[in-house]
Short mmCIF file of C-alpha atoms and ligand atoms in Angstrom, two decimals:
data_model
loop_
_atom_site.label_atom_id
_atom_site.label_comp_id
_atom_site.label_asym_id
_atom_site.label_seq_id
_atom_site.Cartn_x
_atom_site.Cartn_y
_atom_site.Cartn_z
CA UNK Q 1 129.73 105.58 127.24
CA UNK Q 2 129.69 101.99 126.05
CA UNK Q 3 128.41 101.00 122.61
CA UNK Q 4 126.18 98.00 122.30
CA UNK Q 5 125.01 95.53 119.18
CA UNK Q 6 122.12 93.60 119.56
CA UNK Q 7 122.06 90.54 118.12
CA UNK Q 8 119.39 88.05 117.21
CA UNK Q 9 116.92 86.72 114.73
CA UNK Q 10 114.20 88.36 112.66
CA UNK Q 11 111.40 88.23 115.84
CA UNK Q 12 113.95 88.07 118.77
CA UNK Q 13 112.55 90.94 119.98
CA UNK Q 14 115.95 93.37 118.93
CA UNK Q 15 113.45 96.64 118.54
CA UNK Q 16 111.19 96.06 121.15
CA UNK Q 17 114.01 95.54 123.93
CA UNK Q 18 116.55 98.63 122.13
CA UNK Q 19 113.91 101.21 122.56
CA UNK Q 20 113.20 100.20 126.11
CA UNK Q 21 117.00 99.57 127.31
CA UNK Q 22 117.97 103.32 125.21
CA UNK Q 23 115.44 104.90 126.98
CA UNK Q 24 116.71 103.71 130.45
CA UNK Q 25 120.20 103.89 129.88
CA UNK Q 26 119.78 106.79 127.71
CA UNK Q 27 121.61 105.09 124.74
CA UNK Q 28 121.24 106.19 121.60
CA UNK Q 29 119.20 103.72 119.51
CA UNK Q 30 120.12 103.41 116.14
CA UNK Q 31 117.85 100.55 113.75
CA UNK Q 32 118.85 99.82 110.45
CA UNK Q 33 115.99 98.24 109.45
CA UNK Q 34 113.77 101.60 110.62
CA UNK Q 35 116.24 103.98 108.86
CA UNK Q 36 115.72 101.75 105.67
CA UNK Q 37 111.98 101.86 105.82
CA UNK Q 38 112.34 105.65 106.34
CA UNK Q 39 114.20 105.89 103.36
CA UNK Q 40 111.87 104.07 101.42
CA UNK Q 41 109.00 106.04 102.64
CA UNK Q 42 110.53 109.31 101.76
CA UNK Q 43 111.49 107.91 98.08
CA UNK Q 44 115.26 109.18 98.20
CA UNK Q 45 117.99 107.40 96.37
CA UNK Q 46 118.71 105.23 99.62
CA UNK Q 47 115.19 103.60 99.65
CA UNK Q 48 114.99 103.19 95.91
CA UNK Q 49 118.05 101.22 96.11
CA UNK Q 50 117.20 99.19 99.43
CA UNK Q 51 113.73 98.48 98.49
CA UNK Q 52 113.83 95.44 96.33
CA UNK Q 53 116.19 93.87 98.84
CA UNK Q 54 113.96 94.27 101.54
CA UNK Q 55 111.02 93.62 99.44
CA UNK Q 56 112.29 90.27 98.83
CA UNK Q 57 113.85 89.70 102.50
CA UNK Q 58 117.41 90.09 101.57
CA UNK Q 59 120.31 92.00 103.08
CA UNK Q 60 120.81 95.60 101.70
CA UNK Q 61 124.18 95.32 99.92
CA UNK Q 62 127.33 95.83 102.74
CA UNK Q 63 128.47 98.75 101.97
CA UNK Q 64 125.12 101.09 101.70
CA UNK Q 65 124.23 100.06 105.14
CA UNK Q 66 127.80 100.74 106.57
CA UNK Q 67 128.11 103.99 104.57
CA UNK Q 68 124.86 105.04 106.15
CA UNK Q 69 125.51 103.59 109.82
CA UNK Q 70 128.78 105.50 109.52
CA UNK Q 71 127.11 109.04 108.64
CA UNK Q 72 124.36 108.33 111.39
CA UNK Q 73 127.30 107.48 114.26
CA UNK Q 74 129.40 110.25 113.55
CA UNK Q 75 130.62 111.80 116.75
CA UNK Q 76 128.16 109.75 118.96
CA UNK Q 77 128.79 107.48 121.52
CA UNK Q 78 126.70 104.98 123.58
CA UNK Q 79 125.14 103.71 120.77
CA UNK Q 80 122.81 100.78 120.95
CA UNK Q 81 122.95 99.30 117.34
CA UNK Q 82 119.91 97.00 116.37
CA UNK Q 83 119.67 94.95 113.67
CA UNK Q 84 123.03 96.12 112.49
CA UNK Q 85 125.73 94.18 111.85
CA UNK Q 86 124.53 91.79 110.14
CA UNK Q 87 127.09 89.77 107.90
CA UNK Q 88 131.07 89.37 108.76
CA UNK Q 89 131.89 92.20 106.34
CA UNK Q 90 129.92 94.95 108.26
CA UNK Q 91 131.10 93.51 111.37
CA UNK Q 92 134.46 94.53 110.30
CA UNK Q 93 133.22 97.40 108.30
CA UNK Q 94 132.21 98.97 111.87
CA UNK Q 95 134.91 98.15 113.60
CA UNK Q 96 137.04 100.56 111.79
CA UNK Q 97 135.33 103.24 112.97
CA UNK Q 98 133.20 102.45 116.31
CA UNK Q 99 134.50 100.65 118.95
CA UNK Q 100 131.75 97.63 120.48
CA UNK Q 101 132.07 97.20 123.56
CA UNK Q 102 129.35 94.87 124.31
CA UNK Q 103 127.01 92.25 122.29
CA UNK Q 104 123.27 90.95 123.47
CA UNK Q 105 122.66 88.16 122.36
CA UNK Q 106 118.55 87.53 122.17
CA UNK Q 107 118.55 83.76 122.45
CA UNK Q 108 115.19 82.46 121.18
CA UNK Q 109 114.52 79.46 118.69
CA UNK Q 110 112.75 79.51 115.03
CA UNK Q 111 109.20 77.99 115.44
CA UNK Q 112 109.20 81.03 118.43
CA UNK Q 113 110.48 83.96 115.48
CA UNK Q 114 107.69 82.71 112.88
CA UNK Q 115 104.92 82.91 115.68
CA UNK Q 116 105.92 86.46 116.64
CA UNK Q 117 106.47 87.49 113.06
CA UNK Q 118 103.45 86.18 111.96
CA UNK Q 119 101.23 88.35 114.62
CA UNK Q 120 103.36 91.67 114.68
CA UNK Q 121 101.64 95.13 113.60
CA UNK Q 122 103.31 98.11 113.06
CA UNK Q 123 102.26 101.50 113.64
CA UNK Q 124 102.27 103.01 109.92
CA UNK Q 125 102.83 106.70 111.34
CA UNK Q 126 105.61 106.42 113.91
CA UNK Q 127 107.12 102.43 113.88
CA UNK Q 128 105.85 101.69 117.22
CA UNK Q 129 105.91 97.59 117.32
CA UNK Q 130 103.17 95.89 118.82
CA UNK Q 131 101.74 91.95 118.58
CA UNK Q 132 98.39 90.56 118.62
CA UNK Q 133 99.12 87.90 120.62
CA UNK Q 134 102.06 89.51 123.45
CA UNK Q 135 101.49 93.11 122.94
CA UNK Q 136 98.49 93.75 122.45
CA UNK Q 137 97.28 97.57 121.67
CA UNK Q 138 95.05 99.62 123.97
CA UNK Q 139 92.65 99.65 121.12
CA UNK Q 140 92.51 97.47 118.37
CA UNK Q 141 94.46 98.36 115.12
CA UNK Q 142 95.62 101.88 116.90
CA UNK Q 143 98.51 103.30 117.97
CA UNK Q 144 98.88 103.52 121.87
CA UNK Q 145 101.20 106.35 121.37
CA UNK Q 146 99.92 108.52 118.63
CA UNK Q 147 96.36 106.67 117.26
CA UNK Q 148 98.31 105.53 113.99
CA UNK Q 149 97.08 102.90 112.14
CA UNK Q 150 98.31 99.52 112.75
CA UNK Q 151 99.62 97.29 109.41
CA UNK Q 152 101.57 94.32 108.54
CA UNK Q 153 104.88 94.63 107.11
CA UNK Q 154 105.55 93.52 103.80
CA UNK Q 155 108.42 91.50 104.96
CA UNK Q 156 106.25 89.49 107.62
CA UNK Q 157 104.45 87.77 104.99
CA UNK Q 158 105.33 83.90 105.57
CA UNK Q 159 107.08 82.92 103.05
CA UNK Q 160 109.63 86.44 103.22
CA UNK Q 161 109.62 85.19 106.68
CA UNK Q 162 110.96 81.98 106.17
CA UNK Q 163 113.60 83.57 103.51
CA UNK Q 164 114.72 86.23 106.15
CA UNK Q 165 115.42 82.80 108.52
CA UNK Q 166 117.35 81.12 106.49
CA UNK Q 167 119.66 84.35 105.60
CA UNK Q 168 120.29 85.24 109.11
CA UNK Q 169 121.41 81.42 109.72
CA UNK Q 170 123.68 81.85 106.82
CA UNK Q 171 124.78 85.57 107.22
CA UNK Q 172 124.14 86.80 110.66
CA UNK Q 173 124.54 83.78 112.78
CA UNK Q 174 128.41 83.68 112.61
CA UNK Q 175 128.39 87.09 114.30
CA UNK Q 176 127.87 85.38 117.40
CA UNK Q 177 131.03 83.22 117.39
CA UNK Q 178 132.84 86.10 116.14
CA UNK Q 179 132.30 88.37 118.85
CA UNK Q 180 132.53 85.66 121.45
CA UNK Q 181 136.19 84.75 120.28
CA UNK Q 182 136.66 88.94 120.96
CA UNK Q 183 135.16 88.22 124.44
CA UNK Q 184 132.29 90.72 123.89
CA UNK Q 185 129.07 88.49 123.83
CA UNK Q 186 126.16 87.95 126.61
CA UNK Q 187 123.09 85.77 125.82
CA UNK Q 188 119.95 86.65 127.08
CA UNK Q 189 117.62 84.39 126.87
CA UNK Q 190 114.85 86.27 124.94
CA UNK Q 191 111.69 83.42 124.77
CA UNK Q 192 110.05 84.84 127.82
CA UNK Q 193 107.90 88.05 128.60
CA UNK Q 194 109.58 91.37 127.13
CA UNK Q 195 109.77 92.74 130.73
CA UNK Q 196 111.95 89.89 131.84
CA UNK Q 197 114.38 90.23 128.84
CA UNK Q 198 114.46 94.01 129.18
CA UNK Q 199 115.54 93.89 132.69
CA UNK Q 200 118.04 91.38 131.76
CA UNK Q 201 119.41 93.34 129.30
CA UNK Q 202 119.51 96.78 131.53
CA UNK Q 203 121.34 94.45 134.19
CA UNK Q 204 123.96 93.06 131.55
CA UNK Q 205 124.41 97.10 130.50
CA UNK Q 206 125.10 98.20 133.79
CA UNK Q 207 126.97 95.55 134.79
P1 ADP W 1 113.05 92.26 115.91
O1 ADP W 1 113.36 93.73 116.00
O2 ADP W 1 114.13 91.40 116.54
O3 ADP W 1 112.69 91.79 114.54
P2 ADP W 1 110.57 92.97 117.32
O4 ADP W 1 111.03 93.77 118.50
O5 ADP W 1 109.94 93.71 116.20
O6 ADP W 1 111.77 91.98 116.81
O7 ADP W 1 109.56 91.86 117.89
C1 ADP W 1 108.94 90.93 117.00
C2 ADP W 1 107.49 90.71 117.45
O8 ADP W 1 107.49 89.99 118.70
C3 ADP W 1 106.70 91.99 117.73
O9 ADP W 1 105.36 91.75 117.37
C4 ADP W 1 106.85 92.20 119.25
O10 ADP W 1 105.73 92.89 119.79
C5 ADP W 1 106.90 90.76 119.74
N1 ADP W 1 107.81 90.57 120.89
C6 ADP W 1 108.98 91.20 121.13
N2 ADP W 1 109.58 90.70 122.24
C7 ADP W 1 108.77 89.71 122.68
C8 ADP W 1 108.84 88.78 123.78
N3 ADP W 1 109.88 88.80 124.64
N4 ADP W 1 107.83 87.89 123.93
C9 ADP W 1 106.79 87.87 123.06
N5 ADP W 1 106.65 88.71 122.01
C10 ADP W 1 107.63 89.62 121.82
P1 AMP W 2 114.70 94.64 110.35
O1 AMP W 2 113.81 95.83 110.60
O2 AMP W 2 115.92 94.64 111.22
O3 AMP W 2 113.92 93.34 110.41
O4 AMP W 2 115.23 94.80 108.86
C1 AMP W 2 114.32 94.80 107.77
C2 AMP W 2 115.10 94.65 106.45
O5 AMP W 2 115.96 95.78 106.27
C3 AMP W 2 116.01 93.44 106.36
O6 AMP W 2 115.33 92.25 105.96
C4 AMP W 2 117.02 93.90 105.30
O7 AMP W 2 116.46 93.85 104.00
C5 AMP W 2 117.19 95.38 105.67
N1 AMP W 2 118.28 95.56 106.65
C6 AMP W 2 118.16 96.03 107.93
N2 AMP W 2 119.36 96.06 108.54
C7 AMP W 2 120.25 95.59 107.63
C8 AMP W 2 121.66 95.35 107.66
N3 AMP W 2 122.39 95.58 108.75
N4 AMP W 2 122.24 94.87 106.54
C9 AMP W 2 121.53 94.63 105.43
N5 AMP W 2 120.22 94.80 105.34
C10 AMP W 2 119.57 95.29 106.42
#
């Protein structure tokens, strides 16, 4: 089985599409960014070291996040890695010990990001993502799936937003010439409905 990297900024839509496309291609879906908030929640060494960075919108020094994406691959295959890499080091960092076969590119411009990131709610017991605006719950500040209480995330707040931007031009955004020069990238064009780009994706990952 094929291991995938989404790609994309903070708001392209990278969780929202993974859990979808794992479920129907029965990948394995593997978010940094949830992992990090789980270690945070739980208080272990991890979060207390990762917190501050993501407090702040920053990337999580290189090599916790590849130490703990390389624990969490172990063994696996047809992974579909979201949010993860994220800077040139952990790009090559991974590629010493997963093979990627394939890269999604979710295509989608700023002022689009800041709208979504500005509207998205969280379920505080089990992550689902939802958005006032696009995706809107069945009932207003629940949980669809398990009647957890929607929040904010910390890092949503607008001006962390506008920091996260400007380090995923800086950091992240070179990923996307690097794995086109290894032949590996697809863009999707991810500024329509989530049921267009999900079936876009599914068709790129079966293709
Ligand atoms: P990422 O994981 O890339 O940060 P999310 O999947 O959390 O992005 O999506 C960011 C916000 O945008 C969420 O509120 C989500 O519900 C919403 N969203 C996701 N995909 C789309 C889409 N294609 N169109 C409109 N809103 C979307
Ligand atoms: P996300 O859920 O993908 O938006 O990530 C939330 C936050 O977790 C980021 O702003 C970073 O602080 C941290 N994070 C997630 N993935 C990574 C990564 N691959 N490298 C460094 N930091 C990360």
């Amino acid at each position: 089985m094929r291991n995938v990297v989404l790609l994309g900024p903070p708001g392209a839509g990278k969780g929202t599409i993974a859990v979808r496309a794992a479920e129907e291609l029965n990948l394995s879906h593997l978010s940094t960014g949830d992992v990090l908030r789980d270690e945070v929640a739980r208080g272990t060494e991890l979060g207390k070291k990762a917190r501050g960075f993501m407090d702040r919108g920053e990337l999580v020094p290189d090599e916790v996040v590849l130490a703990m994406v390389r624990e969490r691959v172990r063994g696996r295959e047809g992974v579909l890695l979201d949010g993860f890499p994220r800077t040139l080091a952990q790009a090559e960092g991974l590629a010493e010990f997963l093979p990627v076969h394939v890269v999604v590119y979710l295509a989608v411009g700023k002022d689009e990001v800041v709208r979504r990131l500005g509207s998205r709610r969280v379920c505080a017991s089990c992550g689902a993502v939802y958005n006032l605006v696009t995706q809107r719950p069945r009932t207003a500040g629940r949980c669809d799936r398990c009647g957890g209480e929607l929040r904010q995330r910390p890092d949503d707040a607008p001006e962390v937003v506008a920091h996260r931007y400007e380090v995923y031009e800086r950091e992240s955004q070179p990923l996307i010439e690097h794995y086109a020069r290894q032949g590996v990238l697809v863009s999707v064009d991810a500024a329509r409905p989530p049921e267009a780009v999900v079936a876009d994706v599914i068709r790129v990952l079966r293709s």
